[in-house]
Amino acid sequence: MFISTLNISVTWVKTALKKFKSNNGAIPNDGRGKKAKNNHVSSVLKEDIMAHIKQFPVVEGHYTRKNSKSRYISENLNKRKMWSLYKIQQEAAGVTRVATLRQYRDVFNKDFRLKFFRPKKDQCPRCLSWKNKTPQEKTDAARLKYESHIAAKQIRQEMKQKDIDDIKNSPDLKQTRCVITCDLEKILTCPKGENGDFYYKSKMSVCNFTIFVSGDQEAFCYVWDQTIGSKGAAEIGSCLWLFIQQKVQEGIKEFVIYSDNCSAQNKSQFLFSLYVMASIKFQIKITHRYLEVGHTHMECDSIHATLPSPPPPSPT
């Protein structure tokens, strides 16, 4: 009768009586949560996994954001492939206890900042060339050339950072000087869709030229398609002309521009003719500085990263 009243089962009562009788009339302590986990990774096993993961060469993206701590493994690998290689290596070494795929994955996720896809930007060719040289090829002349390249990168990055800091630390200077970084995003295609017919249709090329104003944390995106223009100096100059016109109306008297070294777009005679015309017409000063080749990561790149991406393909 009391079983129905308390809404318990007969098994519950039998278990309680069994524990009561087996412990001299005292109910034992609750044993829940005290059993060792079967999926626990021992320290020795964890060290073996970490040692194996460290055997894979990693790549640091030169163009990714400088504060990023992520590094990259070859896109041809994945966690299952790495675990299979680990298992083969351990068995060849005569190790009897091998971690499971889940244990290997847990150590990979918790103790490493690694990704399998390539950085969005390529590596610096000069740095990569130096890294791949043999000890015999790393002559004094080659070393001097590489060190000069790194020094030039550091100087130009420090110069850019100083210009940005001057703007941020001086409200008066901010009213008359504008420090910008600018870059053309990779060609976009339009339209986009998940319908299979889209894969067989010709796409329209769309360009996006981005200007990021340091200090104001303000971005301008100038977008056009292939029916309006291409991606040459004339189009880049038109975007900069519109931007300069707008900022001159706001009282800006000096422009400091940072960009990459694309000759067709940023080192053209047409672009510098535009600078001369703007300087004379608006009575302003324009300084265009170029970052070191291979190390042109800029603040405007973060704008490209935040723009909406096309939807991923539907799973098959």
CSV table of C-alpha atoms in Angstrom, one decimal:
chain,number,residue,atom,x,y,z
A,1,MET,CA,0.0,0.0,0.0
A,2,PHE,CA,2.8,2.5,0.9
A,3,ILE,CA,4.5,1.7,-2.4
A,4,SER,CA,1.6,3.2,-4.3
A,5,THR,CA,1.3,6.1,-1.8
A,6,LEU,CA,5.0,7.0,-2.2
A,7,ASN,CA,4.9,6.3,-5.9
A,8,ILE,CA,8.0,4.0,-5.8
A,9,SER,CA,8.7,0.6,-7.2
A,10,VAL,CA,9.4,-2.7,-5.4
A,11,THR,CA,12.9,-2.8,-6.7
A,12,TRP,CA,13.6,0.6,-5.0
A,13,VAL,CA,12.5,-0.9,-1.6
A,14,LYS,CA,14.5,-4.1,-2.1
A,15,THR,CA,17.6,-2.2,-2.9
A,16,ALA,CA,17.3,0.1,0.1
A,17,LEU,CA,16.8,-2.9,2.4
A,18,LYS,CA,19.8,-4.7,0.9
A,19,LYS,CA,22.1,-1.8,1.6
A,20,PHE,CA,20.7,-1.3,5.1
A,21,LYS,CA,21.3,-5.0,6.1
A,22,SER,CA,24.8,-5.2,4.4
A,23,ASN,CA,26.1,-2.1,6.3
A,24,ASN,CA,25.1,-3.0,9.9
A,25,GLY,CA,21.9,-1.0,9.8
A,26,ALA,CA,23.5,2.2,8.3
A,27,ILE,CA,22.8,3.5,4.9
A,28,PRO,CA,26.1,3.8,2.9
A,29,ASN,CA,27.2,7.0,1.3
A,30,ASP,CA,26.0,7.9,-2.1
A,31,GLY,CA,28.4,6.4,-4.7
A,32,ARG,CA,27.3,8.3,-7.7
A,33,GLY,CA,29.9,10.3,-9.5
A,34,LYS,CA,32.8,8.6,-7.9
A,35,LYS,CA,33.5,6.0,-10.5
A,36,ALA,CA,36.5,6.6,-12.7
A,37,LYS,CA,35.5,7.7,-16.2
A,38,ASN,CA,36.2,5.1,-18.9
A,39,ASN,CA,37.0,7.9,-21.4
A,40,HIS,CA,39.7,9.5,-19.2
A,41,VAL,CA,42.9,10.2,-21.1
A,42,SER,CA,45.9,9.3,-19.0
A,43,SER,CA,48.9,11.7,-18.8
A,44,VAL,CA,51.1,9.2,-20.7
A,45,LEU,CA,48.5,8.8,-23.4
A,46,LYS,CA,48.0,12.5,-23.7
A,47,GLU,CA,51.7,13.1,-24.1
A,48,ASP,CA,51.9,10.5,-26.9
A,49,ILE,CA,49.0,12.3,-28.7
A,50,MET,CA,50.5,15.7,-28.3
A,51,ALA,CA,53.9,14.5,-29.5
A,52,HIS,CA,52.3,13.1,-32.6
A,53,ILE,CA,50.3,16.2,-33.4
A,54,LYS,CA,53.5,18.3,-33.1
A,55,GLN,CA,55.1,16.2,-35.8
A,56,PHE,CA,52.9,17.8,-38.4
A,57,PRO,CA,54.3,21.0,-40.0
A,58,VAL,CA,52.2,24.1,-39.3
A,59,VAL,CA,51.8,27.3,-41.3
A,60,GLU,CA,51.3,30.8,-40.0
A,61,GLY,CA,49.3,33.1,-42.3
A,62,HIS,CA,51.3,36.2,-43.0
A,63,TYR,CA,48.2,38.1,-44.1
A,64,THR,CA,45.9,37.0,-41.4
A,65,ARG,CA,45.2,39.4,-38.6
A,66,LYS,CA,48.4,39.9,-36.6
A,67,ASN,CA,46.6,39.1,-33.3
A,68,SER,CA,45.4,35.8,-34.5
A,69,LYS,CA,46.9,32.8,-32.6
A,70,SER,CA,45.6,30.1,-35.0
A,71,ARG,CA,47.9,28.1,-37.2
A,72,TYR,CA,47.2,25.9,-40.1
A,73,ILE,CA,47.8,22.3,-41.1
A,74,SER,CA,47.6,21.0,-44.6
A,75,GLU,CA,44.1,21.0,-46.0
A,76,ASN,CA,44.7,17.4,-47.1
A,77,LEU,CA,44.5,16.3,-43.5
A,78,ASN,CA,41.7,15.9,-41.0
A,79,LYS,CA,41.4,14.5,-37.5
A,80,ARG,CA,40.5,11.0,-38.6
A,81,LYS,CA,43.5,10.8,-41.0
A,82,MET,CA,45.8,12.1,-38.3
A,83,TRP,CA,44.5,9.6,-35.8
A,84,SER,CA,45.0,6.8,-38.3
A,85,LEU,CA,48.6,7.8,-38.8
A,86,TYR,CA,49.0,8.0,-35.0
A,87,LYS,CA,47.6,4.5,-34.6
A,88,ILE,CA,49.9,3.1,-37.3
A,89,GLN,CA,52.9,4.8,-35.7
A,90,GLN,CA,52.1,3.5,-32.2
A,91,GLU,CA,51.5,0.0,-33.4
A,92,ALA,CA,54.8,0.0,-35.3
A,93,ALA,CA,56.5,1.1,-32.1
A,94,GLY,CA,55.0,-1.8,-30.2
A,95,VAL,CA,52.7,0.3,-28.0
A,96,THR,CA,49.8,-1.8,-26.8
A,97,ARG,CA,47.5,1.0,-25.5
A,98,VAL,CA,46.4,3.4,-28.3
A,99,ALA,CA,44.1,6.3,-27.9
A,100,THR,CA,40.6,6.2,-29.4
A,101,LEU,CA,39.5,8.6,-32.1
A,102,ARG,CA,37.4,10.5,-29.6
A,103,GLN,CA,40.4,10.8,-27.2
A,104,TYR,CA,42.7,12.0,-30.0
A,105,ARG,CA,40.1,14.6,-31.1
A,106,ASP,CA,39.6,15.9,-27.5
A,107,VAL,CA,43.3,16.5,-27.1
A,108,PHE,CA,43.5,18.2,-30.5
A,109,ASN,CA,40.6,20.5,-29.7
A,110,LYS,CA,41.6,21.4,-26.2
A,111,ASP,CA,45.3,21.8,-26.4
A,112,PHE,CA,46.0,23.1,-29.9
A,113,ARG,CA,44.9,26.1,-31.9
A,114,LEU,CA,45.1,24.4,-35.3
A,115,LYS,CA,42.9,24.6,-38.4
A,116,PHE,CA,42.9,22.5,-41.5
A,117,PHE,CA,42.0,25.1,-44.1
A,118,ARG,CA,44.5,27.4,-45.8
A,119,PRO,CA,44.7,31.0,-44.7
A,120,LYS,CA,42.6,33.4,-46.7
A,121,LYS,CA,45.7,35.1,-47.9
A,122,ASP,CA,48.9,33.5,-49.3
A,123,GLN,CA,52.2,33.6,-47.6
A,124,CYS,CA,55.0,36.0,-48.4
A,125,PRO,CA,56.9,34.5,-51.3
A,126,ARG,CA,60.2,35.9,-50.0
A,127,CYS,CA,59.8,34.5,-46.5
A,128,LEU,CA,58.7,31.1,-47.9
A,129,SER,CA,61.7,31.0,-50.2
A,130,TRP,CA,64.0,31.6,-47.3
A,131,LYS,CA,62.3,29.0,-45.2
A,132,ASN,CA,62.6,26.4,-47.9
A,133,LYS,CA,66.3,27.0,-48.6
A,134,THR,CA,68.8,24.3,-47.6
A,135,PRO,CA,71.6,25.2,-45.1
A,136,GLN,CA,74.0,25.4,-48.0
A,137,GLU,CA,71.7,27.9,-49.9
A,138,LYS,CA,71.4,30.2,-46.9
A,139,THR,CA,74.5,32.2,-47.8
A,140,ASP,CA,75.5,35.5,-46.2
A,141,ALA,CA,74.2,37.3,-49.2
A,142,ALA,CA,70.8,35.5,-49.1
A,143,ARG,CA,70.6,36.1,-45.3
A,144,LEU,CA,71.3,39.8,-45.7
A,145,LYS,CA,68.6,40.1,-48.4
A,146,TYR,CA,66.1,38.3,-46.2
A,147,GLU,CA,66.9,40.4,-43.1
A,148,SER,CA,66.6,43.6,-45.2
A,149,HIS,CA,63.2,42.4,-46.2
A,150,ILE,CA,62.1,41.8,-42.6
A,151,ALA,CA,63.5,45.1,-41.5
A,152,ALA,CA,61.6,46.9,-44.3
A,153,LYS,CA,58.4,45.2,-43.3
A,154,GLN,CA,58.9,46.2,-39.6
A,155,ILE,CA,59.7,49.8,-40.5
A,156,ARG,CA,56.6,50.3,-42.7
A,157,GLN,CA,54.3,48.6,-40.2
A,158,GLU,CA,55.7,50.8,-37.4
A,159,MET,CA,55.2,53.9,-39.6
A,160,LYS,CA,51.6,53.0,-40.3
A,161,GLN,CA,51.0,52.4,-36.6
A,162,LYS,CA,52.5,55.7,-35.7
A,163,ASP,CA,50.3,57.6,-38.1
A,164,ILE,CA,47.2,55.8,-36.6
A,165,ASP,CA,48.3,56.5,-33.0
A,166,ASP,CA,48.9,60.2,-33.8
A,167,ILE,CA,45.3,60.4,-35.0
A,168,LYS,CA,43.9,58.7,-32.0
A,169,ASN,CA,45.9,60.6,-29.5
A,170,SER,CA,45.3,64.1,-31.0
A,171,PRO,CA,41.7,65.2,-31.4
A,172,ASP,CA,42.9,68.4,-33.1
A,173,LEU,CA,45.0,66.6,-35.7
A,174,LYS,CA,42.1,64.2,-36.3
A,175,GLN,CA,40.0,67.2,-37.6
A,176,THR,CA,42.4,67.9,-40.4
A,177,ARG,CA,44.3,64.6,-41.2
A,178,CYS,CA,42.8,61.4,-42.5
A,179,VAL,CA,44.8,58.1,-42.4
A,180,ILE,CA,43.3,55.3,-44.5
A,181,THR,CA,44.1,51.8,-45.7
A,182,CYS,CA,42.5,50.7,-49.0
A,183,ASP,CA,42.4,47.5,-51.0
A,184,LEU,CA,40.3,45.8,-53.7
A,185,GLU,CA,38.5,42.7,-52.6
A,186,LYS,CA,38.8,39.5,-54.6
A,187,ILE,CA,36.3,39.4,-57.5
A,188,LEU,CA,32.8,38.5,-56.4
A,189,THR,CA,30.4,36.7,-58.7
A,190,CYS,CA,26.7,37.4,-59.1
A,191,PRO,CA,24.1,35.9,-58.9
A,192,LYS,CA,24.5,33.2,-56.2
A,193,GLY,CA,22.2,30.4,-55.4
A,194,GLU,CA,21.9,26.8,-54.4
A,195,ASN,CA,19.9,25.8,-57.5
A,196,GLY,CA,21.8,23.4,-59.8
A,197,ASP,CA,21.1,25.6,-62.8
A,198,PHE,CA,23.3,28.4,-61.3
A,199,TYR,CA,26.4,26.2,-61.8
A,200,TYR,CA,25.9,26.3,-65.6
A,201,LYS,CA,25.2,30.0,-66.0
A,202,SER,CA,27.7,32.7,-66.7
A,203,LYS,CA,28.3,34.9,-63.7
A,204,MET,CA,28.7,38.6,-63.6
A,205,SER,CA,31.9,39.9,-62.0
A,206,VAL,CA,31.5,42.4,-59.1
A,207,CYS,CA,34.3,44.6,-57.7
A,208,ASN,CA,34.4,46.0,-54.2
A,209,PHE,CA,37.0,48.7,-53.3
A,210,THR,CA,37.2,49.2,-49.6
A,211,ILE,CA,38.6,52.2,-47.7
A,212,PHE,CA,39.0,52.0,-43.9
A,213,VAL,CA,39.5,55.3,-42.0
A,214,SER,CA,41.7,54.7,-39.0
A,215,GLY,CA,40.7,56.6,-35.9
A,216,ASP,CA,37.1,56.9,-36.9
A,217,GLN,CA,36.8,53.2,-37.4
A,218,GLU,CA,34.7,54.0,-40.5
A,219,ALA,CA,34.6,52.0,-43.7
A,220,PHE,CA,33.6,52.9,-47.3
A,221,CYS,CA,32.8,50.2,-49.8
A,222,TYR,CA,32.6,51.2,-53.5
A,223,VAL,CA,30.9,48.5,-55.5
A,224,TRP,CA,30.5,48.1,-59.3
A,225,ASP,CA,30.0,45.4,-61.8
A,226,GLN,CA,31.7,44.5,-65.0
A,227,THR,CA,29.1,46.5,-67.1
A,228,ILE,CA,30.3,49.7,-65.4
A,229,GLY,CA,34.1,49.2,-65.2
A,230,SER,CA,37.0,46.9,-64.7
A,231,LYS,CA,39.5,46.9,-61.8
A,232,GLY,CA,42.2,49.2,-63.1
A,233,ALA,CA,43.7,52.5,-62.1
A,234,ALA,CA,40.8,54.5,-63.5
A,235,GLU,CA,38.2,52.7,-61.3
A,236,ILE,CA,40.4,52.9,-58.2
A,237,GLY,CA,41.1,56.6,-58.9
A,238,SER,CA,37.4,57.3,-59.3
A,239,CYS,CA,36.7,55.8,-55.8
A,240,LEU,CA,39.5,57.7,-54.2
A,241,TRP,CA,38.3,60.9,-55.9
A,242,LEU,CA,34.8,60.5,-54.5
A,243,PHE,CA,36.2,59.7,-51.0
A,244,ILE,CA,38.6,62.8,-51.1
A,245,GLN,CA,35.8,65.0,-52.2
A,246,GLN,CA,33.6,63.9,-49.3
A,247,LYS,CA,36.3,64.3,-46.7
A,248,VAL,CA,37.4,67.7,-47.9
A,249,GLN,CA,33.9,68.9,-47.3
A,250,GLU,CA,34.3,67.7,-43.7
A,251,GLY,CA,37.4,69.8,-43.3
A,252,ILE,CA,40.2,67.3,-44.0
A,253,LYS,CA,43.4,69.0,-45.3
A,254,GLU,CA,45.8,66.0,-45.3
A,255,PHE,CA,45.5,62.4,-46.5
A,256,VAL,CA,47.8,59.6,-45.6
A,257,ILE,CA,47.1,56.5,-47.8
A,258,TYR,CA,48.4,53.0,-47.2
A,259,SER,CA,48.0,50.2,-49.8
A,260,ASP,CA,49.7,47.2,-51.3
A,261,ASN,CA,52.1,47.3,-54.2
A,262,CYS,CA,49.8,46.4,-57.1
A,263,SER,CA,51.4,48.3,-60.0
A,264,ALA,CA,48.3,48.4,-62.3
A,265,GLN,CA,46.1,49.9,-59.5
A,266,ASN,CA,48.2,51.7,-57.0
A,267,LYS,CA,51.3,52.8,-58.8
A,268,SER,CA,49.8,54.0,-62.0
A,269,GLN,CA,50.5,57.4,-63.6
A,270,PHE,CA,46.8,58.0,-63.8
A,271,LEU,CA,46.4,57.7,-60.0
A,272,PHE,CA,49.2,60.1,-59.3
A,273,SER,CA,47.8,62.5,-61.9
A,274,LEU,CA,44.6,62.4,-59.8
A,275,TYR,CA,46.6,63.2,-56.7
A,276,VAL,CA,48.1,66.2,-58.4
A,277,MET,CA,44.8,67.5,-59.6
A,278,ALA,CA,43.2,66.9,-56.1
A,279,SER,CA,46.0,68.7,-54.4
A,280,ILE,CA,45.7,71.7,-56.6
A,281,LYS,CA,41.9,71.9,-56.7
A,282,PHE,CA,41.3,71.3,-53.0
A,283,GLN,CA,44.6,72.7,-51.6
A,284,ILE,CA,45.4,69.5,-49.7
A,285,LYS,CA,48.4,67.3,-49.0
A,286,ILE,CA,48.3,63.6,-50.1
A,287,THR,CA,50.9,61.0,-49.0
A,288,HIS,CA,50.7,57.5,-50.4
A,289,ARG,CA,52.8,54.9,-48.7
A,290,TYR,CA,53.3,51.2,-49.7
A,291,LEU,CA,53.7,48.3,-47.3
A,292,GLU,CA,56.4,45.7,-47.9
A,293,VAL,CA,55.6,43.1,-50.5
A,294,GLY,CA,54.2,40.0,-48.9
A,295,HIS,CA,53.3,41.7,-45.7
A,296,THR,CA,50.4,44.0,-46.7
A,297,HIS,CA,47.8,43.0,-44.0
A,298,MET,CA,45.8,46.1,-43.3
A,299,GLU,CA,42.7,47.1,-41.3
A,300,CYS,CA,40.6,47.2,-44.4
A,301,ASP,CA,41.0,43.5,-44.8
A,302,SER,CA,38.8,43.0,-41.7
A,303,ILE,CA,35.9,44.6,-43.6
A,304,HIS,CA,36.2,42.0,-46.4
A,305,ALA,CA,36.1,39.3,-43.7
A,306,THR,CA,32.9,40.6,-42.2
A,307,LEU,CA,31.0,40.9,-45.5
A,308,PRO,CA,28.3,38.2,-46.0
A,309,SER,CA,29.6,35.0,-47.6
A,310,PRO,CA,27.7,32.9,-50.1
A,311,PRO,CA,25.6,30.1,-48.6
A,312,PRO,CA,27.4,26.7,-48.3
A,313,PRO,CA,26.3,24.0,-50.7
A,314,SER,CA,23.5,21.8,-49.6
A,315,PRO,CA,24.6,18.4,-48.3
A,316,THR,CA,24.2,15.5,-50.6
